[in-house]
mmCIF file of C-alpha atoms and ligand atoms in Angstrom:
data_model
loop_
_atom_site.group_PDB
_atom_site.id
_atom_site.type_symbol
_atom_site.label_atom_id
_atom_site.label_comp_id
_atom_site.label_asym_id
_atom_site.label_seq_id
_atom_site.Cartn_x
_atom_site.Cartn_y
_atom_site.Cartn_z
ATOM 1 C CA MET L 146 75.604 1.206 214.622
ATOM 2 C CA GLN L 147 79.054 2.273 213.644
ATOM 3 C CA THR L 148 80.830 0.776 210.699
ATOM 4 C CA SER L 149 83.019 -2.004 211.708
ATOM 5 C CA SER L 150 86.196 -1.716 209.723
ATOM 6 C CA GLN L 151 87.996 -0.251 212.734
ATOM 7 C CA HIS L 152 87.604 -3.466 214.642
ATOM 8 C CA HIS L 153 90.138 -6.178 214.145
ATOM 9 C CA ILE L 154 90.470 -9.545 215.705
ATOM 10 C CA SER L 155 93.991 -9.821 216.916
ATOM 11 C CA GLN L 156 96.014 -11.951 219.220
ATOM 12 C CA GLU L 157 96.025 -9.551 222.143
ATOM 13 C CA ASN L 158 96.593 -11.075 225.518
ATOM 14 C CA HIS L 159 93.174 -10.289 226.818
ATOM 15 C CA VAL L 160 90.283 -12.564 226.035
ATOM 16 C CA LYS L 161 87.501 -10.861 224.118
ATOM 17 C CA ILE L 162 84.061 -11.076 225.698
ATOM 18 C CA GLY L 163 80.799 -10.966 223.775
ATOM 19 C CA PRO L 164 77.570 -10.757 225.765
ATOM 20 C CA SER L 165 74.803 -12.722 224.061
ATOM 21 C CA ILE L 166 71.697 -10.554 223.944
ATOM 22 C CA LEU L 167 69.557 -13.703 223.857
ATOM 23 C CA SER L 168 69.504 -13.480 227.657
ATOM 24 C CA ALA L 169 68.731 -9.759 227.721
ATOM 25 C CA ASP L 170 65.246 -8.333 228.222
ATOM 26 C CA PHE L 171 64.066 -7.886 224.605
ATOM 27 C CA GLY L 172 61.557 -5.290 225.751
ATOM 28 C CA LYS L 173 64.369 -2.915 226.613
ATOM 29 C CA LEU L 174 67.161 -4.226 224.473
ATOM 30 C CA ASN L 175 69.135 -1.039 224.072
ATOM 31 C CA GLU L 176 69.040 -0.311 227.804
ATOM 32 C CA GLU L 177 70.390 -3.795 228.348
ATOM 33 C CA VAL L 178 73.108 -3.284 225.747
ATOM 34 C CA ALA L 179 74.079 -0.046 227.507
ATOM 35 C CA THR L 180 74.862 -2.019 230.680
ATOM 36 C CA VAL L 181 77.588 -4.012 228.936
ATOM 37 C CA ASP L 182 78.782 -1.621 226.249
ATOM 38 C CA GLU L 183 81.590 -0.080 228.306
ATOM 39 C CA TYR L 184 83.047 -3.379 229.446
ATOM 40 C CA ALA L 185 82.652 -5.958 226.700
ATOM 41 C CA ASP L 186 84.472 -6.302 223.373
ATOM 42 C CA PHE L 187 81.685 -7.265 221.009
ATOM 43 C CA ILE L 188 77.961 -8.009 221.019
ATOM 44 C CA HIS L 189 76.768 -11.496 220.087
ATOM 45 C CA ALA L 190 73.367 -11.518 218.368
ATOM 46 C CA ASP L 191 71.674 -14.927 218.173
ATOM 47 C CA VAL L 192 69.458 -15.265 215.126
ATOM 48 C CA MET L 193 67.175 -18.327 215.174
ATOM 49 C CA ASP L 194 64.649 -19.443 212.594
ATOM 50 C CA GLY L 195 62.603 -22.189 214.258
ATOM 51 C CA HIS L 196 63.931 -24.582 211.609
ATOM 52 C CA PHE L 197 67.665 -24.997 212.015
ATOM 53 C CA VAL L 198 67.067 -24.711 215.762
ATOM 54 C CA PRO L 199 63.816 -25.202 217.701
ATOM 55 C CA ASN L 200 63.443 -21.566 218.715
ATOM 56 C CA LEU L 201 62.803 -18.142 217.182
ATOM 57 C CA THR L 202 64.480 -14.846 217.952
ATOM 58 C CA PHE L 203 64.886 -11.878 215.630
ATOM 59 C CA GLY L 204 66.162 -10.844 212.234
ATOM 60 C CA ALA L 205 68.135 -8.043 210.612
ATOM 61 C CA PRO L 206 65.701 -5.201 211.512
ATOM 62 C CA VAL L 207 66.457 -5.701 215.206
ATOM 63 C CA VAL L 208 70.199 -5.771 214.570
ATOM 64 C CA ALA L 209 69.855 -2.527 212.617
ATOM 65 C CA LYS L 210 68.301 -0.828 215.652
ATOM 66 C CA LEU L 211 70.897 -1.951 218.192
ATOM 67 C CA GLN L 212 72.600 0.997 219.802
ATOM 68 C CA SER L 213 76.093 -0.130 220.605
ATOM 69 C CA LYS L 214 79.536 1.207 220.043
ATOM 70 C CA LEU L 215 80.794 -2.358 219.985
ATOM 71 C CA PRO L 216 81.073 -4.495 216.861
ATOM 72 C CA VAL L 217 78.129 -6.854 216.439
ATOM 73 C CA GLU L 218 78.659 -10.492 215.566
ATOM 74 C CA CYS L 219 75.557 -12.129 214.125
ATOM 75 C CA HIS L 220 75.365 -15.838 214.936
ATOM 76 C CA LEU L 221 73.039 -17.194 212.290
ATOM 77 C CA MET L 222 71.375 -20.377 213.529
ATOM 78 C CA ILE L 223 69.261 -20.517 210.403
ATOM 79 C CA SER L 224 68.843 -22.718 207.354
ATOM 80 C CA GLU L 225 69.842 -21.254 203.986
ATOM 81 C CA PRO L 226 71.843 -18.390 205.505
ATOM 82 C CA GLU L 227 72.862 -17.265 202.003
ATOM 83 C CA LYS L 228 69.394 -15.766 201.586
ATOM 84 C CA TYR L 229 69.823 -13.437 204.554
ATOM 85 C CA VAL L 230 73.489 -12.535 204.964
ATOM 86 C CA GLU L 231 73.195 -9.393 202.863
ATOM 87 C CA ASP L 232 70.394 -8.102 205.116
ATOM 88 C CA PHE L 233 72.629 -8.527 208.157
ATOM 89 C CA VAL L 234 75.487 -6.715 206.463
ATOM 90 C CA LYS L 235 73.140 -3.836 205.637
ATOM 91 C CA ALA L 236 71.998 -3.880 209.264
ATOM 92 C CA GLY L 237 75.589 -3.196 210.318
ATOM 93 C CA ALA L 238 76.977 -6.620 211.255
ATOM 94 C CA TRP L 239 80.727 -6.654 211.909
ATOM 95 C CA MET L 240 80.948 -10.427 211.577
ATOM 96 C CA ILE L 241 78.555 -13.054 210.310
ATOM 97 C CA THR L 242 78.867 -16.553 211.690
ATOM 98 C CA ILE L 243 77.144 -19.406 209.912
ATOM 99 C CA HIS L 244 76.831 -23.067 210.822
ATOM 100 C CA VAL L 245 78.636 -25.768 208.883
ATOM 101 C CA GLU L 246 75.501 -27.916 209.307
ATOM 102 C CA ALA L 247 73.241 -25.266 207.750
ATOM 103 C CA CYS L 248 74.355 -25.152 204.150
ATOM 104 C CA SER L 249 75.227 -28.726 203.123
ATOM 105 C CA GLU L 250 77.635 -28.578 200.178
ATOM 106 C CA LYS L 251 77.458 -24.803 199.944
ATOM 107 C CA THR L 252 79.447 -23.858 203.056
ATOM 108 C CA GLY L 253 82.475 -22.639 201.089
ATOM 109 C CA GLU L 254 80.304 -20.584 198.749
ATOM 110 C CA VAL L 255 78.455 -18.913 201.613
ATOM 111 C CA LEU L 256 81.709 -18.105 203.406
ATOM 112 C CA GLU L 257 82.952 -16.475 200.189
ATOM 113 C CA GLN L 258 79.682 -14.586 199.854
ATOM 114 C CA ILE L 259 80.085 -13.171 203.366
ATOM 115 C CA ARG L 260 83.719 -12.235 202.680
ATOM 116 C CA GLY L 261 82.639 -10.545 199.452
ATOM 117 C CA LEU L 262 80.182 -8.390 201.376
ATOM 118 C CA GLY L 263 83.087 -6.907 203.314
ATOM 119 C CA VAL L 264 82.479 -8.240 206.823
ATOM 120 C CA LYS L 265 84.318 -10.717 209.024
ATOM 121 C CA VAL L 266 83.568 -14.380 208.511
ATOM 122 C CA GLY L 267 82.769 -16.869 211.272
ATOM 123 C CA LEU L 268 82.031 -20.586 211.117
ATOM 124 C CA SER L 269 80.324 -22.531 213.873
ATOM 125 C CA LEU L 270 79.759 -26.184 214.623
ATOM 126 C CA ASN L 271 77.290 -27.965 216.863
ATOM 127 C CA PRO L 272 78.368 -30.225 219.732
ATOM 128 C CA GLY L 273 77.472 -33.307 217.698
ATOM 129 C CA THR L 274 79.498 -32.282 214.650
ATOM 130 C CA LYS L 275 83.002 -33.631 214.237
ATOM 131 C CA VAL L 276 85.615 -30.905 214.203
ATOM 132 C CA GLU L 277 87.089 -32.364 211.003
ATOM 133 C CA GLU L 278 83.970 -31.095 209.200
ATOM 134 C CA ILE L 279 85.254 -27.536 209.438
ATOM 135 C CA GLU L 280 88.839 -28.342 208.449
ATOM 136 C CA PRO L 281 88.382 -27.528 204.726
ATOM 137 C CA TYR L 282 87.244 -24.012 205.629
ATOM 138 C CA LEU L 283 89.798 -22.955 208.240
ATOM 139 C CA ASP L 284 91.728 -20.779 205.779
ATOM 140 C CA MET L 285 88.541 -18.981 204.719
ATOM 141 C CA VAL L 286 87.373 -17.759 208.112
ATOM 142 C CA ASP L 287 88.339 -15.144 210.684
ATOM 143 C CA MET L 288 86.858 -17.055 213.581
ATOM 144 C CA VAL L 289 85.654 -20.494 214.568
ATOM 145 C CA LEU L 290 82.716 -20.529 216.994
ATOM 146 C CA VAL L 291 82.706 -23.746 218.997
ATOM 147 C CA MET L 292 79.241 -24.495 220.387
ATOM 148 C CA THR L 293 79.396 -26.025 223.843
ATOM 149 C CA VAL L 294 75.612 -26.480 224.168
ATOM 150 C CA GLU L 295 73.000 -27.572 221.640
ATOM 151 C CA PRO L 296 72.097 -24.313 219.924
ATOM 152 C CA GLY L 297 68.644 -22.867 220.500
ATOM 153 C CA PHE L 298 68.480 -21.764 224.110
ATOM 154 C CA GLY L 299 70.421 -19.852 226.713
ATOM 155 C CA GLY L 300 71.102 -21.091 230.227
ATOM 156 C CA GLN L 301 72.165 -24.663 229.396
ATOM 157 C CA SER L 302 75.098 -26.523 230.924
ATOM 158 C CA PHE L 303 78.518 -26.461 229.344
ATOM 159 C CA MET L 304 79.448 -29.663 227.502
ATOM 160 C CA HIS L 305 82.985 -30.439 228.606
ATOM 161 C CA GLU L 306 83.505 -32.958 225.823
ATOM 162 C CA CYS L 307 83.674 -30.038 223.358
ATOM 163 C CA LEU L 308 86.906 -28.702 224.869
ATOM 164 C CA ASN L 309 88.916 -31.062 222.668
ATOM 165 C CA LYS L 310 87.611 -29.263 219.581
ATOM 166 C CA ILE L 311 89.072 -25.993 220.824
ATOM 167 C CA LYS L 312 92.435 -27.694 221.324
ATOM 168 C CA TRP L 313 92.239 -29.293 217.889
ATOM 169 C CA VAL L 314 91.586 -25.987 216.102
ATOM 170 C CA ARG L 315 94.243 -24.197 218.164
ATOM 171 C CA GLU L 316 96.849 -26.814 217.191
ATOM 172 C CA LYS L 317 95.957 -26.492 213.508
ATOM 173 C CA LYS L 318 95.723 -22.694 213.539
ATOM 174 C CA PRO L 319 97.835 -20.928 216.144
ATOM 175 C CA ASN L 320 96.615 -17.471 215.083
ATOM 176 C CA LEU L 321 92.939 -18.005 214.342
ATOM 177 C CA ALA L 322 90.299 -16.478 216.605
ATOM 178 C CA ILE L 323 88.468 -19.226 218.484
ATOM 179 C CA CYS L 324 85.254 -18.327 220.257
ATOM 180 C CA VAL L 325 83.201 -20.499 222.609
ATOM 181 C CA ASP L 326 79.419 -20.230 222.938
ATOM 182 C CA GLY L 327 77.195 -21.986 225.445
ATOM 183 C CA GLY L 328 77.348 -22.417 229.219
ATOM 184 C CA VAL L 329 80.276 -20.024 229.576
ATOM 185 C CA LYS L 330 80.667 -18.865 233.187
ATOM 186 C CA ASP L 331 83.703 -17.977 235.308
ATOM 187 C CA ASP L 332 84.770 -21.601 235.838
ATOM 188 C CA THR L 333 84.125 -22.896 232.326
ATOM 189 C CA ALA L 334 85.659 -19.757 230.780
ATOM 190 C CA LYS L 335 88.973 -20.706 232.343
ATOM 191 C CA LEU L 336 88.837 -24.167 230.766
ATOM 192 C CA CYS L 337 88.068 -22.669 227.356
ATOM 193 C CA VAL L 338 90.991 -20.267 227.526
ATOM 194 C CA GLU L 339 93.331 -23.036 228.686
ATOM 195 C CA ALA L 340 92.204 -25.075 225.682
ATOM 196 C CA GLY L 341 93.070 -22.209 223.332
ATOM 197 C CA ALA L 342 90.000 -19.967 223.037
ATOM 198 C CA ASN L 343 90.539 -16.217 222.852
ATOM 199 C CA MET L 344 86.907 -15.105 222.534
ATOM 200 C CA LEU L 345 83.999 -16.030 224.787
ATOM 201 C CA VAL L 346 80.259 -15.534 224.427
ATOM 202 C CA ALA L 347 78.102 -15.519 227.549
ATOM 203 C CA GLY L 348 74.396 -14.846 227.836
ATOM 204 C CA SER L 349 72.793 -15.917 231.109
ATOM 205 C CA TYR L 350 76.002 -15.465 233.095
ATOM 206 C CA ILE L 351 76.295 -11.790 232.117
ATOM 207 C CA PHE L 352 72.651 -10.722 231.816
ATOM 208 C CA GLY L 353 71.708 -12.726 234.919
ATOM 209 C CA ALA L 354 74.287 -10.848 236.989
ATOM 210 C CA GLU L 355 73.483 -7.755 239.054
ATOM 211 C CA ASP L 356 76.933 -6.381 238.361
ATOM 212 C CA ARG L 357 77.568 -6.925 234.694
ATOM 213 C CA LYS L 358 80.963 -5.298 234.711
ATOM 214 C CA GLU L 359 82.125 -7.722 237.374
ATOM 215 C CA ALA L 360 80.658 -10.668 235.449
ATOM 216 C CA ILE L 361 82.459 -9.636 232.267
ATOM 217 C CA GLU L 362 85.770 -9.093 234.050
ATOM 218 C CA SER L 363 85.496 -12.458 235.794
ATOM 219 C CA LEU L 364 85.363 -14.160 232.404
ATOM 220 C CA ARG L 365 88.670 -12.677 231.355
ATOM 221 C CA GLY L 366 90.357 -14.754 234.094
HETATM 222 C C1 DX5 N 638 72.543 -20.703 222.106
HETATM 223 C C2 DX5 N 638 73.168 -19.393 221.711
HETATM 224 C C3 DX5 N 638 74.039 -18.804 222.742
HETATM 225 C C4 DX5 N 638 73.336 -18.527 224.034
HETATM 226 C C5 DX5 N 638 74.293 -18.796 225.120
HETATM 227 O O1 DX5 N 638 71.960 -21.270 221.007
HETATM 228 O O2 DX5 N 638 73.929 -19.519 220.535
HETATM 229 O O3 DX5 N 638 74.700 -17.645 222.264
HETATM 230 O O4 DX5 N 638 72.877 -17.206 224.161
HETATM 231 O O5 DX5 N 638 73.641 -18.643 226.334
HETATM 232 P P1 DX5 N 638 74.340 -19.037 227.700
HETATM 233 O O6 DX5 N 638 75.582 -18.206 227.809
HETATM 234 O O7 DX5 N 638 73.303 -18.692 228.716
HETATM 235 O O8 DX5 N 638 74.641 -20.508 227.634
HETATM 236 ZN ZN1 ZN N 639 75.172 -17.800 219.982
#
């Protein structure tokens, strides 16, 4: 993987699309990545520990072997992320996103740890978490990742009640990157962008499509 300092999150007019490799065929991961690499803006890597979420995926060694020219955002759905963030930085992560629910009182410390390692900092919240929970950290992060499904599995339905969180963050922070993850398809993507999102993650919608370029472009609206 390339080093990521060239990649910046900015307020360009086009919405940035991150295919979630959770819905790719893990047996041929780099071939799958190659089908989206030309068209997407970043790769979203879902890391699950069977504890914070009821599913398991992969760790830093898999991220290290990803062949992509795109920046890789690692979405850590794991307990005690502070123990692993350094491994993901070494593996080439461009951004590390942790969950506000995963580190109890230590969220601020872990965000600082990630910043100190020289990568972009993301903070996510589950559908059941009040958006006010992330308010103390908004000045410490490069991106908020709003979950619009219960984390753990791809292919679930978009939870419309989470749209208000996007609006809330956008009102508080006009220039912050806001990403949406879960149930994002052409129709729900539009709602997310209208609410103020400028980054979208999609797994089953992109990797389930025959024409992945078309799927990615349809999300940009
Ligand atoms: C769910 C993951 C998502 C997932 C989204 O826990 O965080 O990134 O891959 O999958 P879709 O787009 O199929 O809802
Ligand atoms: Zn994710």
